[in-house]
Coordinates of C-alpha atoms in Angstrom, one line a residue:
M1 CA 0.0 0.0 0.0
T2 CA 1.4 3.4 -1.0
N3 CA 1.7 6.4 1.2
L4 CA -1.0 8.1 -0.7
E5 CA -3.4 5.3 0.0
T6 CA -2.5 5.3 3.6
I7 CA -3.3 9.0 3.8
A8 CA -6.5 8.5 1.9
R9 CA -7.6 5.8 4.2
R10 CA -7.0 8.1 7.2
L11 CA -9.0 10.8 5.5
G12 CA -11.9 8.3 5.1
L13 CA -11.6 7.5 1.4
H14 CA -12.2 3.8 1.3
G15 CA -12.0 1.5 -1.6
S16 CA -9.8 1.7 -4.7
P17 CA -9.2 5.1 -5.9
A18 CA -10.2 6.2 -9.3
K19 CA -7.7 7.1 -11.9
G20 CA -6.2 10.4 -11.3
A21 CA -7.1 10.2 -7.6
P22 CA -3.5 10.1 -6.5
A23 CA -2.7 13.4 -8.2
L24 CA -5.8 15.0 -6.6
L25 CA -4.9 13.7 -3.2
L26 CA -1.3 15.0 -3.5
A27 CA -2.6 18.4 -4.4
L28 CA -4.8 18.5 -1.4
L29 CA -1.9 17.5 0.9
L30 CA 0.4 20.2 -0.6
S31 CA -2.3 22.8 0.0
S32 CA -2.8 21.8 3.6
A33 CA 1.0 22.0 4.3
L34 CA 1.2 25.5 2.8
V35 CA -1.7 26.7 4.9
T36 CA -0.1 25.2 8.1
A37 CA 3.2 26.9 7.3
G38 CA 1.6 30.2 6.7
C39 CA -0.3 30.1 10.0
G40 CA 2.9 29.2 11.9
S41 CA 4.8 32.1 10.3
E42 CA 2.0 34.5 11.2
G43 CA 2.0 33.3 14.9
R44 CA 5.7 33.8 15.2
A45 CA 5.5 37.2 13.7
D46 CA 2.7 38.2 16.1
A47 CA 4.7 36.9 19.1
A48 CA 7.8 38.8 18.0
E49 CA 5.7 42.0 17.5
G50 CA 4.1 41.5 21.0
K51 CA 7.5 41.1 22.6
A52 CA 8.8 44.2 20.9
D53 CA 5.8 46.2 22.1
Q54 CA 6.3 44.9 25.7
E55 CA 10.0 45.9 25.6
Q56 CA 9.0 49.3 24.3
G57 CA 6.5 49.7 27.0
E58 CA 9.0 48.8 29.7
T59 CA 11.4 51.3 28.2
D60 CA 8.7 54.0 28.2
G61 CA 7.7 53.2 31.8
T62 CA 11.4 53.5 33.0
E63 CA 11.8 56.8 31.2
T64 CA 8.5 58.0 32.8
A65 CA 9.5 57.0 36.4
D66 CA 12.9 58.7 35.9
D67 CA 11.3 61.8 34.7
T68 CA 8.9 61.8 37.7
D69 CA 11.8 61.4 40.2
R70 CA 13.7 64.1 38.6
Q71 CA 10.7 66.4 38.6
E72 CA 10.0 65.7 42.3
S73 CA 13.6 66.4 43.1
E74 CA 13.4 69.7 41.3
E75 CA 10.2 70.6 43.1
G76 CA 11.8 69.7 46.5
D77 CA 14.8 71.9 45.7
E78 CA 12.4 74.7 45.0
Q79 CA 10.5 74.2 48.3
E80 CA 13.8 74.2 50.2
K81 CA 14.5 77.6 48.8
V82 CA 11.3 79.0 50.3
A83 CA 12.0 81.0 53.5
V84 CA 10.5 79.6 56.6
P85 CA 8.6 82.1 58.9
V86 CA 10.0 82.1 62.4
S87 CA 10.0 84.1 65.6
V88 CA 13.2 85.0 67.5
A89 CA 14.2 86.2 70.9
P90 CA 17.5 87.7 72.1
I91 CA 19.9 85.9 74.4
E92 CA 19.8 87.7 77.7
Q93 CA 22.5 88.0 80.3
G94 CA 21.9 87.9 84.0
E95 CA 21.6 85.8 87.2
V96 CA 20.4 82.3 87.3
S97 CA 19.7 80.3 90.5
A98 CA 19.1 76.6 91.2
Y99 CA 16.4 75.7 93.7
L100 CA 15.3 72.8 95.8
T101 CA 11.5 72.7 95.4
A102 CA 8.9 70.8 97.4
T103 CA 5.3 71.1 98.4
A104 CA 4.1 71.1 102.0
N105 CA 1.3 72.4 104.1
L106 CA 1.7 75.3 106.5
V107 CA 0.9 74.5 110.1
A108 CA 0.7 76.7 113.2
E109 CA 3.4 75.9 115.7
N110 CA 1.2 76.9 118.6
E111 CA -2.4 75.6 118.3
V112 CA -4.4 74.4 121.3
K113 CA -7.9 73.1 121.9
I114 CA -9.5 74.2 125.1
L115 CA -11.4 71.5 127.0
A116 CA -14.1 71.9 129.7
E117 CA -12.7 71.3 133.2
A118 CA -16.1 71.5 134.9
E119 CA -19.6 70.5 134.2
G120 CA -22.4 73.1 133.8
R121 CA -24.4 75.4 131.6
V122 CA -22.7 78.1 129.5
D123 CA -23.6 81.3 131.3
R124 CA -21.5 83.9 129.4
L125 CA -19.9 83.7 125.9
L126 CA -17.5 86.6 125.4
V127 CA -15.6 85.9 122.1
D128 CA -16.3 84.5 118.6
E129 CA -14.3 82.9 115.8
G130 CA -11.7 85.2 114.2
Q131 CA -11.1 87.3 117.3
T132 CA -7.6 87.8 118.6
V133 CA -7.2 87.0 122.3
R134 CA -4.4 87.4 124.9
K135 CA -3.1 84.7 127.2
G136 CA -5.3 84.5 130.3
Q137 CA -8.2 86.4 128.7
L138 CA -11.7 85.2 129.8
L139 CA -13.5 83.6 126.9
A140 CA -16.7 82.1 128.5
S141 CA -18.0 81.0 131.9
L142 CA -20.3 78.4 133.3
V143 CA -23.1 78.8 135.8
A144 CA -21.2 78.6 139.1
D145 CA -23.8 78.8 141.9
D146 CA -22.7 75.6 143.6
E147 CA -19.1 76.6 143.4
E148 CA -19.7 80.0 144.9
I149 CA -21.6 78.5 147.8
A150 CA -18.8 76.0 148.4
L151 CA -16.3 78.9 148.3
A152 CA -18.3 80.9 150.9
T153 CA -18.5 77.9 153.2
A154 CA -14.8 77.2 152.9
E155 CA -14.0 80.8 153.6
A156 CA -16.1 80.8 156.8
R157 CA -14.5 77.5 158.0
F158 CA -11.1 78.9 157.3
S159 CA -11.8 82.1 159.2
N160 CA -12.9 80.1 162.3
A161 CA -10.0 77.8 162.1
K162 CA -7.6 80.7 161.8
M163 CA -9.1 82.4 164.9
A164 CA -8.9 79.2 167.0
F165 CA -5.3 78.7 165.9
D166 CA -4.3 82.3 166.8
R167 CA -5.9 82.0 170.3
G168 CA -4.1 78.7 170.8
E169 CA -0.8 80.3 170.1
D170 CA -1.5 82.9 172.8
L171 CA -2.5 80.2 175.3
I172 CA 0.5 78.0 174.5
A173 CA 2.7 81.0 175.1
K174 CA 1.2 81.4 178.5
E175 CA 1.3 77.6 179.1
L176 CA -2.4 77.5 179.4
L177 CA -2.9 75.0 176.5
S178 CA -1.4 71.6 176.1
R179 CA 0.9 70.8 173.3
E180 CA -1.6 68.1 172.0
D181 CA -4.5 70.6 171.8
M182 CA -2.3 73.1 170.0
D183 CA -1.3 70.5 167.4
K184 CA -5.0 69.7 166.9
L185 CA -5.8 73.4 166.3
R186 CA -2.9 73.7 163.8
M187 CA -4.1 70.7 161.8
E188 CA -7.7 72.0 161.6
F189 CA -6.4 75.3 160.4
Q190 CA -4.3 73.7 157.7
I191 CA -7.3 71.6 156.5
A192 CA -9.5 74.7 156.4
E193 CA -6.8 76.4 154.3
Q194 CA -6.7 73.6 151.8
E195 CA -10.4 73.4 151.6
L196 CA -10.5 77.1 150.8
E197 CA -7.9 76.7 148.0
E198 CA -9.9 73.8 146.5
A199 CA -13.1 75.9 146.6
K200 CA -11.3 78.7 144.7
W201 CA -10.0 76.2 142.2
Q202 CA -13.4 74.7 141.6
L203 CA -14.8 78.2 141.0
E204 CA -12.0 79.0 138.6
R205 CA -12.7 75.9 136.6
T206 CA -16.1 77.4 135.6
E207 CA -14.2 80.2 133.8
I208 CA -12.7 79.4 130.4
R209 CA -9.6 81.4 129.7
A210 CA -7.1 81.5 126.7
P211 CA -4.0 79.5 127.5
I212 CA -2.0 81.3 124.7
T213 CA -2.1 84.5 122.7
G214 CA -3.6 84.0 119.3
Q215 CA -6.8 83.9 117.3
V216 CA -10.0 82.0 118.0
S217 CA -9.9 79.7 115.0
E218 CA -12.9 77.6 116.1
R219 CA -15.7 77.8 118.6
M220 CA -17.6 74.7 119.6
I221 CA -20.0 75.9 122.2
Q222 CA -23.1 78.1 122.3
L223 CA -24.7 80.2 125.0
G224 CA -26.8 78.1 127.3
K225 CA -25.3 74.8 126.2
H226 CA -24.7 72.2 128.9
V227 CA -21.1 71.0 128.8
R228 CA -19.4 68.1 130.5
N229 CA -15.9 67.7 131.8
G230 CA -13.6 67.1 128.7
D231 CA -15.9 68.6 126.1
E232 CA -14.1 70.8 123.4
L233 CA -14.9 74.4 123.7
F234 CA -12.5 76.6 121.7
Q235 CA -9.4 76.3 119.4
I236 CA -6.8 79.0 119.7
T237 CA -4.2 79.4 117.0
D238 CA -1.0 81.4 117.0
F239 CA -0.4 82.5 113.4
H240 CA 3.1 83.9 114.1
P241 CA 4.9 82.1 112.8
L242 CA 3.5 79.4 110.5
I243 CA 5.9 76.6 109.7
A244 CA 6.3 73.9 107.0
R245 CA 8.1 70.6 107.5
I246 CA 9.7 69.5 104.3
Y247 CA 11.6 66.3 103.7
F248 CA 14.5 66.2 101.2
P249 CA 16.9 63.3 100.3
E250 CA 20.1 63.4 102.3
T251 CA 22.2 64.5 99.3
D252 CA 20.0 67.6 98.6
V253 CA 20.5 69.1 102.1
I254 CA 24.3 69.2 101.9
G255 CA 25.3 72.8 102.2
L256 CA 21.9 74.0 103.6
E257 CA 22.2 76.0 106.8
D258 CA 19.8 77.7 109.3
G259 CA 18.6 81.1 108.3
R260 CA 18.8 80.6 104.5
A261 CA 16.0 82.4 102.5
V262 CA 13.1 80.4 101.2
R263 CA 10.5 81.5 98.6
L264 CA 7.0 80.5 99.3
A265 CA 4.0 80.5 96.9
L266 CA 0.4 79.6 97.7
N267 CA -0.7 76.6 95.6
A268 CA -4.3 77.8 95.6
D269 CA -3.2 81.2 94.1
P270 CA 0.4 81.1 92.8
S271 CA 0.4 84.9 92.6
V272 CA 0.4 85.0 96.4
R273 CA 4.1 84.9 97.3
F274 CA 5.9 85.6 100.5
E275 CA 9.3 85.0 102.2
G276 CA 10.4 82.5 104.7
R277 CA 13.6 81.1 106.1
I278 CA 15.1 77.8 107.2
R279 CA 14.6 77.5 111.0
H280 CA 16.4 74.2 111.4
V281 CA 17.9 71.4 109.3
S282 CA 17.5 68.1 111.2
D283 CA 20.7 66.4 112.4
V284 CA 19.1 63.0 111.9
V285 CA 18.4 61.0 108.7
D286 CA 15.1 59.1 108.7
V287 CA 16.3 55.5 108.2
S288 CA 13.0 54.4 106.8
T289 CA 12.9 57.0 104.0
G290 CA 16.5 58.3 103.7
T291 CA 15.3 61.8 104.0
V292 CA 16.1 64.8 106.3
K293 CA 13.5 67.1 107.8
V294 CA 13.9 70.8 107.0
T295 CA 11.8 73.2 109.1
V296 CA 10.8 76.4 107.3
E297 CA 9.1 79.3 109.1
A298 CA 7.2 82.2 107.7
P299 CA 7.1 85.0 110.3
E300 CA 4.6 87.1 108.4
V301 CA 2.0 85.8 105.9
P302 CA -0.3 87.6 103.5
A303 CA -4.1 87.7 104.0
G304 CA -5.7 84.4 102.8
V305 CA -2.8 82.2 104.0
R306 CA -3.9 80.1 106.9
P307 CA -2.8 77.0 108.7
G308 CA -3.3 74.0 106.5
S309 CA -2.7 75.9 103.2
F310 CA -0.5 74.0 100.7
V311 CA 2.5 76.0 99.5
T312 CA 5.4 75.4 97.2
A313 CA 8.7 76.1 98.9
S314 CA 11.8 77.0 96.8
I315 CA 15.2 77.0 98.6
V316 CA 18.1 78.7 96.8
R317 CA 20.8 76.1 96.4
E318 CA 23.2 77.8 94.0
T319 CA 23.4 81.2 92.2
R320 CA 25.5 82.1 89.2
P321 CA 25.6 85.8 88.2
D322 CA 26.1 87.3 84.8
V323 CA 25.5 84.2 82.6
L324 CA 23.9 83.8 79.2
K325 CA 20.2 82.9 79.5
L326 CA 18.4 81.0 76.7
P327 CA 14.6 80.9 76.4
K328 CA 13.6 77.3 77.2
E329 CA 11.4 77.1 74.1
A330 CA 14.5 77.7 71.9
V331 CA 16.3 74.6 73.1
I332 CA 15.8 71.4 71.2
R333 CA 16.9 68.5 73.5
E334 CA 18.1 65.2 72.2
L335 CA 19.2 62.1 74.0
R336 CA 22.7 63.2 74.9
S337 CA 22.9 66.7 73.5
A338 CA 20.9 69.9 72.8
H339 CA 21.0 72.5 70.1
V340 CA 19.4 75.8 69.1
F341 CA 19.0 77.6 65.8
V342 CA 20.5 81.1 65.6
A343 CA 19.1 83.6 63.2
K344 CA 21.9 85.2 61.2
D345 CA 21.6 87.0 57.8
N346 CA 18.1 85.5 57.2
V347 CA 19.6 82.0 57.6
A348 CA 19.2 79.5 60.4
E349 CA 22.5 78.3 61.9
K350 CA 22.3 75.1 64.0
R351 CA 24.4 75.4 67.2
E352 CA 25.2 72.7 69.7
V353 CA 24.9 74.1 73.2
V354 CA 26.0 73.0 76.7
L355 CA 23.3 73.8 79.2
G356 CA 23.6 74.7 82.9
L357 CA 21.2 75.8 85.6
E358 CA 17.5 76.4 84.9
E359 CA 15.2 79.0 86.4
G360 CA 11.7 79.9 85.3
G361 CA 11.5 80.2 81.5
F362 CA 15.3 80.4 81.0
V363 CA 18.2 78.0 81.0
E364 CA 21.9 78.8 81.3
A365 CA 24.0 78.5 78.1
V366 CA 27.5 77.4 79.1
S367 CA 28.8 77.4 75.5
G368 CA 27.6 77.4 71.9
V369 CA 26.1 80.9 71.6
G370 CA 27.2 84.4 72.3
S371 CA 25.8 87.5 73.9
G372 CA 23.6 89.7 71.6
E373 CA 22.6 86.8 69.2
R374 CA 19.0 85.9 68.5
V375 CA 17.7 82.4 68.8
I376 CA 14.6 81.0 67.0
V377 CA 11.9 80.2 69.5
L378 CA 9.0 79.4 67.1
G379 CA 9.0 77.6 63.8
Q380 CA 12.3 75.8 64.3
G381 CA 10.7 72.3 64.1
G382 CA 11.4 71.8 60.4
L383 CA 14.6 73.7 60.1
K384 CA 18.0 72.4 59.3
H385 CA 21.4 74.1 59.1
G386 CA 21.4 76.7 56.4
S387 CA 17.7 77.0 55.9
E388 CA 16.4 80.3 54.7
I389 CA 14.2 82.0 57.3
K390 CA 11.7 84.9 57.4
I391 CA 11.6 86.6 60.8
L392 CA 8.2 87.6 62.0
T393 CA 7.4 90.3 64.5
P394 CA 4.8 89.7 67.3
T395 CA 2.2 91.3 65.0
G396 CA 3.0 88.8 62.2
E397 CA 4.9 91.3 60.0
D398 CA 7.9 90.1 58.0
V399 CA 11.3 91.6 59.0
R400 CA 14.1 90.9 56.6
E401 CA 17.7 91.3 57.8
S402 CA 19.8 93.5 55.6

């Protein structure tokens, strides 16, 4: 069987082919081969064309990204050239002090509560809260009818005993009275004298008097109230001086001495400031806390400051005169260093600074800046060395340095 017949059989042409059939079959096969070759060439051409387009696209994309980066870089350079608005402040020169600061409450050194020493009804009430009283001044009294009767009885008994004793001395001198009878008269006289003193004391207990000079800070009784022995009646407070007991670590009190000035400020109203002094630095360290007690006294206090008020005490520890003072808002602190930006010829200069003592809104500049220079206090967050700046006045106007 020939190859043509085999192909014909595969194509479904059964039986014996007619004359001329081989030639026809050959022509069909040739035509099919040509079509297949043509299709293959077109596929390869399309693939090549697609690959070329892809490479061209990638090339175009790369060129576009590079152009974008270059454009953004140019825009960034233009933005860096724009002057940054800032506010500046001059570097001052003056005194800076370091303080030990603590909060404590003021207490009156002398404050007493007066208790009833007798039982009875309040008969007279002579003072009220807020009044200043002197030591020994009568504040109130209780009904004392019984005590007055007892005193009168004791006085009569004492008078009789004294007369009998005086007669006995005359008789013993004339040897008309035995020694035993005289001893008895003497004892009766002494007992009557003691009873008289006790009656006076009982009467005095019905009178409530001030034990110290000060101010009536509290009154607990009312007129006509019945009080018992031990009831609280008044509280008297001596406001001069008021003291504060402050506790500092042992290392902080080294160098502190009695008499050093202390600045005090009322926590409820910081504008109320007054002076005090160190009365005493304890000689003992509290072993449980490791602190030392410092007693501060304020001899004179402004109106509105009273016992129990909380105050902030600032004790001068060290003072350095004639130093450079930086505004705190100008200082940019880092982990182990600090720097400021100095305004010079409309350009920000970054300066590393060494800091010293701090007081209020200023900090000492040990090195890094000079007197008369101006530091940037507002707007320095985005600056770097060499940035152009535009100095604004407090009213927002632009001031360009010439």
